[in-house]
XYZ file of C-alpha atoms in Angstrom:
674
model
C 3.486 -2.095 11.989
C 3.950 -2.786 8.275
C 1.599 -5.416 6.857
C 2.541 -9.083 6.977
C 1.823 -9.251 3.254
C 4.974 -7.296 2.641
C 7.910 -9.543 1.960
C 10.175 -9.035 4.940
C 13.112 -11.221 5.890
C 11.648 -12.176 9.236
C 11.600 -15.728 10.469
C 11.630 -17.738 13.656
C 14.739 -19.717 14.541
C 14.677 -22.412 17.238
C 17.994 -22.847 18.970
C 18.760 -24.409 22.326
C 15.029 -24.737 22.912
C 14.477 -20.988 22.556
C 12.518 -19.118 19.901
C 14.699 -16.325 18.586
C 12.935 -13.635 16.594
C 15.004 -11.397 14.393
C 14.750 -9.156 11.381
C 17.543 -9.193 8.829
C 18.532 -5.699 7.696
C 17.225 -4.964 4.223
C 18.144 -1.425 3.344
C 18.951 -0.271 -0.163
C 18.820 3.272 -1.460
C 16.574 4.162 -4.419
C 18.114 5.930 -7.380
C 16.653 8.056 -10.170
C 18.504 10.236 -12.695
C 19.536 13.558 -11.121
C 16.762 16.127 -11.375
C 13.964 13.575 -11.798
C 10.790 14.705 -10.074
C 7.515 12.928 -9.430
C 4.679 13.869 -11.771
C 2.733 16.712 -10.125
C -0.989 17.282 -9.845
C -2.281 19.624 -12.552
C -5.399 20.515 -10.551
C -5.923 24.083 -9.337
C -3.218 24.987 -6.793
C -1.745 21.550 -7.411
C -4.282 19.957 -5.101
C -4.299 16.215 -4.688
C -4.682 13.492 -2.047
C -2.436 13.999 0.956
C 0.121 11.209 1.175
C 3.665 11.096 2.499
C 6.456 9.204 0.752
C 5.598 6.192 2.898
C 3.559 3.025 2.641
C 1.618 3.743 5.825
C 0.402 6.831 7.642
C -0.576 7.540 11.208
C -2.285 10.791 12.192
C -0.882 11.701 15.577
C -3.304 14.539 16.279
C -4.008 18.187 15.609
C -3.300 21.583 17.168
C -3.645 25.267 16.285
C -0.230 26.669 15.434
C -0.701 29.041 12.512
C -3.934 30.862 13.337
C -6.080 29.195 10.701
C -9.805 28.618 10.906
C -9.172 24.909 11.478
C -6.294 23.176 13.258
C -3.071 21.943 11.735
C -2.129 18.294 11.521
C 0.700 16.095 12.801
C 1.261 12.949 10.721
C 3.855 10.176 11.014
C 4.918 7.991 8.134
C 6.402 4.523 8.238
C 7.278 1.955 5.625
C 9.910 4.220 4.097
C 11.718 7.238 5.606
C 10.314 7.695 9.103
C 9.560 11.179 10.353
C 6.910 13.311 12.005
C 5.372 15.901 9.673
C 3.400 19.064 10.357
C 0.743 20.167 7.847
C -0.633 23.721 7.996
C -4.376 24.005 7.355
C -5.166 26.301 4.409
C -8.734 25.612 3.270
C -11.784 23.367 3.285
C -12.619 21.696 -0.027
C -16.102 21.523 -1.561
C -16.184 17.888 -0.431
C -15.864 19.065 3.174
C -12.357 17.668 3.535
C -9.590 19.811 4.987
C -6.840 21.080 2.682
C -3.288 21.455 3.947
C -0.053 23.041 2.760
C 3.056 21.040 1.966
C 4.494 19.233 4.998
C 7.321 20.358 7.214
C 9.379 17.759 9.085
C 9.548 18.438 12.814
C 12.300 17.208 15.079
C 11.140 14.325 17.226
C 12.942 11.418 18.854
C 9.835 9.275 18.281
C 8.218 8.425 14.972
C 5.139 6.404 15.906
C 3.146 4.985 18.819
C 2.231 8.498 19.802
C -0.638 10.915 20.338
C -0.495 14.696 19.986
C -3.050 17.047 21.561
C -3.365 20.654 22.697
C -4.077 21.639 26.280
C -6.408 24.455 27.264
C -3.382 26.681 27.883
C -2.286 26.213 24.255
C 0.648 23.922 24.975
C 1.036 21.111 22.424
C 1.809 17.801 24.084
C 3.066 14.613 22.490
C 2.775 11.354 24.415
C 4.800 8.389 23.160
C 5.247 4.720 23.952
C 8.913 3.828 24.247
C 9.003 0.095 24.973
C 7.597 -0.128 28.520
C 7.781 3.587 29.260
C 5.472 6.536 28.640
C 7.310 9.617 27.428
C 5.852 13.130 27.611
C 7.104 15.779 25.196
C 6.170 19.409 24.596
C 6.283 21.061 21.185
C 8.634 24.012 20.745
C 6.915 26.238 18.164
C 10.025 28.219 17.280
C 12.336 25.259 16.823
C 9.596 22.944 15.485
C 10.675 20.264 17.903
C 9.102 17.890 20.430
C 11.255 18.105 23.559
C 11.114 15.379 26.196
C 9.891 16.609 29.572
C 9.009 13.456 31.462
C 9.428 9.679 31.335
C 7.645 7.117 33.533
C 7.452 3.340 33.584
C 4.102 1.946 32.523
C 2.133 -0.254 34.969
C 2.339 -4.034 34.547
C -1.233 -4.113 33.253
C -0.069 -2.068 30.263
C 2.025 -4.816 28.680
C 3.701 -4.085 25.325
C 1.148 -1.511 24.142
C 0.865 -0.881 20.405
C -0.876 2.495 20.457
C -2.411 4.949 22.899
C -5.318 7.360 23.100
C -5.920 10.426 25.260
C -9.295 11.369 26.787
C -9.311 14.816 28.351
C -10.410 14.929 31.973
C -10.781 18.494 33.208
C -7.255 19.895 33.155
C -5.739 16.408 32.993
C -6.268 13.319 30.904
C -6.992 9.613 31.066
C -5.022 7.225 28.844
C -6.051 4.171 26.862
C -3.681 1.556 25.446
C -4.012 -1.083 22.731
C -2.930 -4.505 24.076
C -2.556 -7.890 22.382
C -4.567 -10.862 23.624
C -1.420 -12.978 23.362
C -2.557 -15.331 20.612
C 0.244 -17.113 18.769
C 0.652 -16.711 15.030
C 2.241 -19.258 12.704
C 5.960 -19.686 13.263
C 7.021 -20.971 9.863
C 8.426 -18.702 7.188
C 6.047 -17.898 4.285
C 8.985 -18.358 1.928
C 9.243 -22.159 2.170
C 7.372 -25.059 0.597
C 6.299 -26.100 4.097
C 4.324 -22.896 4.645
C 0.607 -23.631 5.031
C -1.571 -20.698 6.156
C -4.745 -22.761 5.564
C -5.438 -26.375 6.472
C -6.763 -29.082 4.152
C -10.306 -27.852 4.805
C -9.405 -24.325 3.710
C -9.531 -22.885 7.235
C -6.938 -20.364 8.402
C -4.347 -21.877 10.712
C -2.927 -20.378 13.886
C -4.770 -18.529 16.605
C -6.641 -15.373 15.653
C -4.775 -12.458 17.175
C -7.055 -9.835 18.726
C -6.566 -6.548 20.584
C -8.321 -4.952 23.539
C -8.046 -1.770 25.603
C -6.481 -1.095 28.962
C -7.231 2.231 30.629
C -4.961 4.274 32.887
C -7.063 6.966 34.599
C -5.542 10.202 35.839
C -6.343 8.942 39.319
C -6.347 5.203 39.849
C -4.837 1.984 38.584
C -4.577 0.584 35.077
C -7.161 -2.059 34.165
C -8.925 -3.625 31.205
C -11.753 -1.325 30.073
C -13.275 -3.272 27.166
C -15.768 -6.049 27.740
C -13.487 -8.741 26.248
C -9.909 -9.343 25.183
C -11.091 -10.176 21.659
C -12.239 -6.746 20.561
C -10.520 -6.005 17.234
C -8.894 -8.565 14.939
C -5.125 -8.286 14.477
C -4.630 -4.620 15.397
C -6.315 -1.282 16.059
C -3.496 0.921 14.707
C -4.780 3.943 16.554
C -7.140 5.261 19.219
C -8.843 8.635 19.356
C -11.139 10.409 21.775
C -14.230 11.924 20.111
C -16.766 14.474 21.294
C -19.984 13.626 19.432
C -22.321 15.892 21.365
C -24.262 15.880 24.598
C -23.779 12.616 26.471
C -20.995 11.572 24.104
C -18.230 14.011 25.038
C -15.717 11.324 26.046
C -16.302 8.456 23.629
C -13.595 6.547 21.802
C -13.018 5.253 18.272
C -10.273 2.889 17.105
C -9.117 1.712 13.717
C -8.600 -1.900 12.703
C -6.560 -4.084 10.388
C -9.623 -4.963 8.316
C -10.870 -1.399 7.953
C -13.747 -1.271 10.438
C -13.885 1.772 12.695
C -14.811 0.617 16.199
C -16.809 2.842 18.553
C -16.934 2.756 22.370
C -19.418 4.858 24.316
C -17.839 6.013 27.560
C -20.488 6.790 30.188
C -17.980 8.078 32.747
C -17.468 11.807 33.334
C -13.919 10.910 34.305
C -12.099 7.635 33.929
C -13.797 4.811 32.051
C -17.180 3.125 31.889
C -17.315 1.597 28.405
C -20.316 0.017 26.767
C -19.773 -2.905 24.392
C -18.166 -2.043 21.077
C -20.192 -0.928 18.065
C -19.068 -0.536 14.469
C -19.132 3.013 13.135
C -21.981 3.184 10.614
C -22.486 4.764 7.228
C -25.582 6.680 6.184
C -27.251 3.431 5.068
C -26.992 2.117 8.631
C -24.357 -0.482 7.767
C -20.847 -0.526 9.174
C -18.357 1.581 7.263
C -15.220 -0.075 5.919
C -12.154 2.030 5.206
C -10.968 1.842 1.568
C -7.621 0.297 2.525
C -5.986 -1.893 5.126
C -4.716 -0.768 8.542
C -6.520 2.550 9.135
C -5.731 4.432 12.292
C -8.046 7.251 13.335
C -7.802 10.743 14.741
C -10.550 13.176 15.654
C -10.710 16.380 13.596
C -13.306 19.174 13.699
C -16.463 17.940 12.049
C -15.472 14.289 12.023
C -12.497 11.963 11.754
C -9.342 11.600 9.710
C -8.420 7.983 9.053
C -5.414 6.608 7.277
C -3.288 3.521 7.050
C -1.802 2.184 3.867
C -2.624 4.773 1.252
C -3.603 8.417 1.601
C -5.613 10.261 4.267
C -9.423 10.334 4.292
C -11.931 12.583 6.086
C -15.132 11.124 7.571
C -17.800 13.767 8.303
C -19.970 13.100 11.359
C -23.625 13.463 10.324
C -24.916 14.051 13.849
C -27.092 10.960 13.513
C -27.037 7.599 15.239
C -27.750 4.176 13.755
C -30.245 1.699 15.196
C -27.245 -0.182 16.580
C -26.322 2.813 18.727
C -23.303 3.600 16.570
C -22.515 7.099 15.284
C -23.207 7.681 11.588
C -20.473 9.138 9.380
C -20.578 10.097 5.696
C -18.627 8.226 3.020
C -14.954 9.224 3.317
C -13.401 11.789 0.986
C -9.719 12.465 0.351
C -7.872 14.874 2.593
C -6.061 17.232 0.216
C -2.684 18.897 -0.010
C -1.633 21.814 -2.177
C 1.311 21.413 -4.575
C 0.920 17.658 -4.321
C 2.477 14.890 -6.340
C 0.120 12.674 -8.273
C -0.715 9.791 -5.974
C -1.439 6.304 -7.312
C -1.802 4.432 -4.026
C 0.806 2.047 -2.698
C 2.673 -0.361 -4.981
C 1.112 1.047 -8.157
C 1.283 -0.689 -11.527
C 0.662 1.743 -14.434
C -0.083 1.668 -18.132
C -0.554 4.496 -20.643
C -3.540 4.547 -23.032
C -5.979 7.093 -24.429
C -8.709 6.111 -22.000
C -11.175 8.925 -22.752
C -10.641 9.123 -26.516
C -9.372 12.722 -26.687
C -6.242 11.855 -28.654
C -3.697 12.036 -25.813
C -2.325 9.307 -23.601
C -3.657 9.033 -20.063
C -2.420 6.856 -17.198
C -4.281 3.909 -15.724
C -2.842 2.337 -12.590
C -3.758 -0.436 -10.198
C -2.506 -0.541 -6.614
C -2.291 -2.577 -3.422
C -5.704 -1.276 -2.293
C -7.200 -3.126 -5.275
C -8.434 -0.063 -7.183
C -7.930 0.918 -10.827
C -7.179 4.643 -11.107
C -7.574 6.944 -14.115
C -5.266 9.982 -14.396
C -6.639 12.236 -17.140
C -4.036 13.980 -19.288
C -5.244 17.569 -19.831
C -2.011 18.486 -21.593
C -0.500 16.839 -24.642
C 1.563 13.737 -25.324
C 4.735 15.844 -25.536
C 3.905 17.915 -22.450
C 1.494 15.847 -20.362
C -0.389 17.306 -17.415
C -2.409 14.971 -15.227
C -5.334 15.521 -12.918
C -5.513 13.548 -9.662
C -6.890 10.046 -9.970
C -10.486 8.985 -10.348
C -11.419 5.391 -9.540
C -12.532 3.377 -12.547
C -15.965 1.703 -12.175
C -17.190 -1.562 -13.669
C -20.692 -3.002 -13.521
C -21.887 0.147 -11.780
C -19.398 -0.013 -8.913
C -15.798 1.080 -8.397
C -13.396 -1.719 -9.207
C -11.817 -3.045 -6.037
C -10.287 -6.504 -5.971
C -9.040 -7.817 -2.630
C -7.893 -11.179 -1.323
C -10.738 -11.891 1.078
C -10.527 -14.845 3.430
C -8.296 -17.163 1.414
C -7.081 -15.200 -1.613
C -3.563 -14.530 -0.327
C -0.950 -17.263 -0.186
C 0.453 -15.548 2.905
C -2.706 -15.932 4.953
C -5.907 -14.457 6.355
C -4.218 -11.314 7.664
C -3.846 -10.135 4.050
C -7.572 -10.119 3.279
C -7.629 -6.376 2.528
C -4.807 -6.279 -0.008
C -5.458 -6.541 -3.746
C -2.233 -5.727 -5.613
C -4.266 -5.074 -8.738
C -2.258 -4.751 -11.980
C -4.290 -3.717 -15.051
C -3.517 -3.623 -18.744
C -5.691 -2.221 -21.530
C -6.342 -3.346 -25.107
C -9.256 -3.613 -27.512
C -9.753 -7.288 -26.643
C -12.905 -7.937 -28.679
C -12.267 -5.666 -31.649
C -15.203 -3.300 -31.107
C -13.041 -0.172 -31.105
C -13.033 0.415 -27.339
C -10.412 -0.372 -24.714
C -11.054 -3.285 -22.346
C -9.168 -4.083 -19.130
C -7.353 -7.295 -18.228
C -6.006 -7.594 -14.698
C -3.811 -9.733 -12.492
C -3.929 -9.484 -8.707
C -3.075 -10.993 -5.320
C -4.957 -14.203 -6.084
C -3.048 -15.089 -9.264
C -6.304 -15.079 -11.281
C -6.765 -13.128 -14.515
C -9.978 -11.183 -15.118
C -11.382 -9.230 -18.033
C -13.599 -6.141 -17.928
C -15.246 -5.654 -21.320
C -16.009 -2.079 -22.380
C -19.649 -1.649 -23.469
C -19.344 2.122 -23.785
C -17.644 4.293 -26.384
C -14.137 5.583 -27.028
C -14.915 8.805 -25.202
C -17.126 7.352 -22.460
C -15.869 3.952 -21.330
C -18.399 1.766 -19.512
C -17.010 -1.495 -18.213
C -18.863 -4.708 -17.515
C -18.270 -6.384 -14.188
C -15.216 -8.631 -14.033
C -15.320 -11.996 -15.802
C -12.714 -14.783 -15.506
C -10.541 -15.729 -18.455
C -10.492 -19.472 -19.176
C -8.050 -21.815 -20.865
C -9.344 -25.340 -21.580
C -12.344 -24.488 -19.400
C -10.171 -23.750 -16.340
C -9.747 -20.290 -14.851
C -6.491 -18.817 -16.140
C -4.212 -18.730 -13.118
C -0.559 -17.982 -12.496
C 1.799 -16.480 -9.946
C 0.378 -13.902 -7.566
C 0.733 -10.125 -7.914
C 1.672 -10.178 -11.613
C 0.613 -7.916 -14.463
C -0.326 -9.474 -17.805
C 1.209 -8.194 -21.030
C -1.101 -7.765 -24.031
C -0.557 -6.899 -27.699
C -2.094 -7.360 -31.108
C 0.159 -9.536 -33.275
C -0.704 -10.516 -36.833
C -4.407 -9.911 -36.360
C -4.589 -11.884 -33.102
C -4.515 -10.743 -29.485
C -1.598 -12.121 -27.475
C -1.626 -12.384 -23.675
C 1.513 -13.165 -21.660
C 1.452 -14.098 -17.965
C 3.755 -15.727 -15.433
C 2.339 -19.258 -15.277
C 2.097 -21.751 -12.417
C 5.536 -23.122 -13.289
C 6.965 -19.618 -12.841
C 7.631 -19.143 -16.574
C 6.675 -16.464 -19.080
C 3.754 -18.058 -20.968
C 1.964 -16.956 -24.128
C -1.775 -17.358 -24.754
C -3.907 -16.346 -27.733
C -7.444 -14.919 -27.581
C -10.178 -17.323 -28.705
C -13.250 -15.261 -27.752
C -14.290 -12.735 -25.132
C -13.651 -15.070 -22.202
C -11.359 -17.811 -23.516
C -7.722 -18.152 -24.530
C -5.687 -20.998 -25.979
C -2.196 -22.089 -25.056
C 0.546 -20.522 -27.173
C 3.421 -22.141 -25.298
C 6.099 -20.910 -22.951
C 8.324 -18.083 -24.136
C 12.059 -18.675 -24.202
C 15.386 -16.933 -24.178
C 17.371 -16.927 -27.399
C 19.387 -19.853 -26.019
C 16.192 -21.943 -25.838
C 15.735 -21.918 -22.049
C 12.526 -20.938 -20.275
C 12.238 -17.518 -18.641
C 11.854 -17.888 -14.875
C 10.641 -15.101 -12.636
C 10.708 -15.710 -8.900
C 13.577 -15.631 -6.459
C 11.931 -18.350 -4.397
C 8.651 -19.921 -3.374
C 5.658 -18.653 -1.405
C 6.040 -14.984 -0.587
C 9.133 -14.767 -2.779
C 7.208 -15.699 -5.926
C 5.444 -13.574 -8.538
C 5.460 -9.771 -8.180
C 6.352 -9.302 -11.857
C 4.762 -6.573 -14.041
C 4.976 -7.410 -17.763
C 4.629 -4.924 -20.627
C 5.034 -5.686 -24.344
C 6.539 -2.574 -25.911
C 8.922 -1.877 -28.802
C 11.625 -0.157 -26.771
C 14.302 0.085 -29.469
C 11.800 0.868 -32.241
C 12.901 -2.004 -34.502
C 9.353 -3.242 -35.068
C 9.658 -6.108 -32.595
C 7.876 -6.189 -29.244
C 10.231 -6.253 -26.292
C 9.467 -6.677 -22.596
C 9.636 -3.733 -20.188
C 9.254 -5.282 -16.743
C 8.510 -3.936 -13.291
C 9.841 -6.083 -10.465
C 10.009 -6.535 -6.731
C 13.205 -7.164 -4.814
C 12.700 -10.936 -4.830
C 12.117 -11.222 -8.583
C 14.963 -13.073 -10.310
C 14.722 -13.142 -14.127
C 15.534 -15.455 -15.913
C 16.680 -17.789 -13.109
C 17.311 -17.829 -9.380
C 21.067 -18.168 -9.670
C 21.926 -15.246 -11.967
C 18.670 -13.343 -12.481
C 17.742 -9.688 -12.037
C 17.322 -7.974 -9.702
C 17.671 -10.331 -6.735
C 20.595 -12.556 -7.633
C 22.513 -10.171 -9.885
C 22.112 -6.890 -8.005
C 21.553 -7.998 -4.428
C 24.028 -8.571 -1.654
C 23.624 -11.134 1.114
C 22.700 -9.511 4.428
C 25.565 -9.211 6.865
C 24.598 -10.419 10.315
C 27.402 -11.236 12.681
C 27.932 -13.368 15.758
C 25.522 -15.975 17.101
C 22.544 -14.502 15.261
C 24.457 -14.578 11.984
C 25.271 -18.259 12.333
C 21.643 -19.048 13.157
C 20.460 -17.033 10.156
C 22.720 -18.955 7.780
C 21.379 -22.278 9.051
C 17.718 -21.276 9.249
C 16.953 -19.319 6.123
C 15.640 -21.413 3.201
C 17.447 -19.014 0.850
C 19.962 -16.238 1.322
C 17.906 -13.072 1.114
C 19.212 -10.195 -0.943
C 19.474 -6.494 -0.225
C 18.277 -4.659 -3.305
C 15.158 -2.911 -4.588
C 12.534 -3.392 -7.253
C 14.231 -2.631 -10.562
C 12.791 -1.882 -14.033
C 14.152 -4.360 -16.603
C 14.311 -4.574 -20.387
C 14.307 -7.823 -22.386
C 14.892 -7.285 -26.109
C 13.086 -9.476 -28.623
C 15.714 -11.171 -30.799
C 13.134 -13.138 -32.770
C 9.988 -11.871 -34.464
C 6.630 -10.843 -33.095
C 5.097 -14.086 -34.357
C 7.967 -16.198 -32.985
C 9.320 -14.273 -30.047
C 12.559 -15.039 -28.262
C 14.386 -12.796 -25.874
C 17.817 -11.716 -24.773
C 18.707 -11.816 -21.088
C 17.383 -8.870 -19.093
C 19.085 -5.503 -18.997
C 18.780 -2.826 -16.347
C 18.187 0.831 -17.129
C 21.133 3.053 -16.196
C 21.508 6.823 -16.124
C 24.296 8.995 -17.531
C 26.427 8.204 -14.478
C 25.987 4.477 -15.169
C 23.909 3.992 -12.011
C 21.028 1.503 -12.001
C 17.527 3.002 -11.977
C 15.626 1.845 -8.885
C 12.644 4.095 -8.088
C 12.247 2.951 -4.496
C 10.654 0.013 -2.752
C 11.397 -3.632 -2.182
C 7.951 -5.137 -2.601
C 7.204 -4.411 -6.248
C 7.315 -1.491 -8.671
C 5.457 -0.906 -11.923
C 7.227 0.026 -15.167
C 6.090 0.485 -18.780
C 7.463 1.862 -22.008
C 5.474 4.822 -23.333
C 5.349 7.520 -25.979
C 4.351 10.066 -23.342
C 6.828 12.934 -23.300
C 8.997 14.304 -26.050
C 11.361 12.155 -28.121
C 9.932 8.817 -26.994
C 10.050 6.037 -26.255
C 10.295 6.900 -22.589
C 10.036 5.021 -19.304
C 7.134 5.458 -16.881
C 7.917 3.949 -13.489
C 6.502 4.086 -9.969
C 7.926 3.820 -6.516
C 6.005 1.794 -3.981
C 4.939 4.954 -2.111
C 2.679 5.872 -5.035
C 4.721 8.396 -7.037
C 5.036 8.260 -10.822
C 8.160 9.242 -12.760
C 8.475 9.832 -16.508
C 12.105 9.411 -17.557
C 13.277 10.345 -21.071
C 14.458 7.229 -22.853
C 17.310 9.096 -24.559
C 18.903 9.697 -21.142
C 18.942 5.990 -20.281
C 21.493 3.328 -21.075
C 20.471 -0.277 -21.654
C 23.836 -1.833 -22.404
C 24.642 -5.176 -20.717
């Protein structure tokens, strides 16, 4: 299930005393100039983190198909094009993580809510939840297809299961199902002024939704097998059987929305006899927390593979047990793929700077996981070649900004998202690059560089202040920075939803420079609506037309509407109202606070028609290719975009899709006419 933090046109409509739940279609096709390819990994054999072109991943299971030393992997992707993929094992990395070949799509009528395993006779079985039925399929190795062989109705105790796990039982298997405790979430839309995810005391509203496990033994009836119905907050996202040695051959581990991996010791030789849950521990004895939100889990030789939003990670089982009785796993490392695209995490927001002082431009990018990533350019500016990302540290620890309990305007369930958007400039004039970031909270932070040009060393984050108040604006926005006339300028989207200029005073303080305006004197608005429809704007000051004046290159989400909600880009100007017919259509028209638009995040250009000291801007333009088609890299939620001198004959456009790919498009191939 995609995260609730994603803007999705879902709402609850009360009619005739009934609560009607619906989802308005929101499909638009991405477009890049013909022949455009994602930037590849320049590591040996093109190795890089394994990630599909999806927001979320779910490892279905593994089996031995190709005769390798280790098994091959079945992975489903959702949040984007849905399919089941098969990855052939090719190697084990020095980190201990498995390395796989490029994926092959296999034919399958089901894309998720499944579990794949291999029987003793070598047959590869896929079990799938299809509404209230359990479907058995068998994998055809020649046709690369899961063929349905059996379908049965699930018992009443297995009500609306979200995922399933398989525990082998001799020649058969016992099944476990993830079930909701039935708690009710808030019914209002997060896109209205009435939306309140926290009460006046700052406490999350609505019941806390939890999940528990129901077991269906090979012989016997289905029944609850966990001690309570409040086992894992929000969702498990996946269940896997693990064999952790003598006495632990039939244990179970689940994922969770918040990133904990939850362990259940099963004392039964067949069926279920579960002890109370324990949290999987790290080598320091404390519970591990997955780097990103929504990890599901799947056993793999030597440990676990876990993934959710973001790429796949391998957790090595140490063979040890914590004082809590939980198994101890090593810190996760990236599962790798050969001939991989560079991967910047989901919803990345990039910038290009010479981060390591070697004279060529590198890429820095923030993402929804809350990390800042450094892609080292081992090529040249004209012919860049990038290594896979390294996480940027500050204050001795990797930067990771996340919402926490109350940092997201859409509620507690978004605690593990960060939507970090960095920019880099020599803020304090000491000759080294510092970082300034915006994120999910709407706050702006600075990381001062106390190192050197060639070896950056960032301080821990520090708030920026204006008039003694933390600088704060719309959520999920990237600040623009530039040096103008000897002063450092900072532009954000302010609390009134306008482009707003500030000037540096000292390391931690700025002063108000006023709102920026269009050349007709009007303010520049950003959001297509309120609440979840606000913010999501990535600003970059860059001289696109090389006339000496700083323009704006802007990354947007689908609901951004610049410079106003009536005519702005991309939502109002490029979108189309969803078409929903009949009774539902009439209810939609009456219920929605705004008419939602079908379009995608779109890079924009706003030319500076004033001067750098007194900026004013023309209305936004879209980037078009030679066929006059609008450039939209893919994704509704938000997409990063910057102007850059990377590549020959700059300026050029560096953009991302929300599935973490980066694209460098030659500026000379793009049109920016109205």
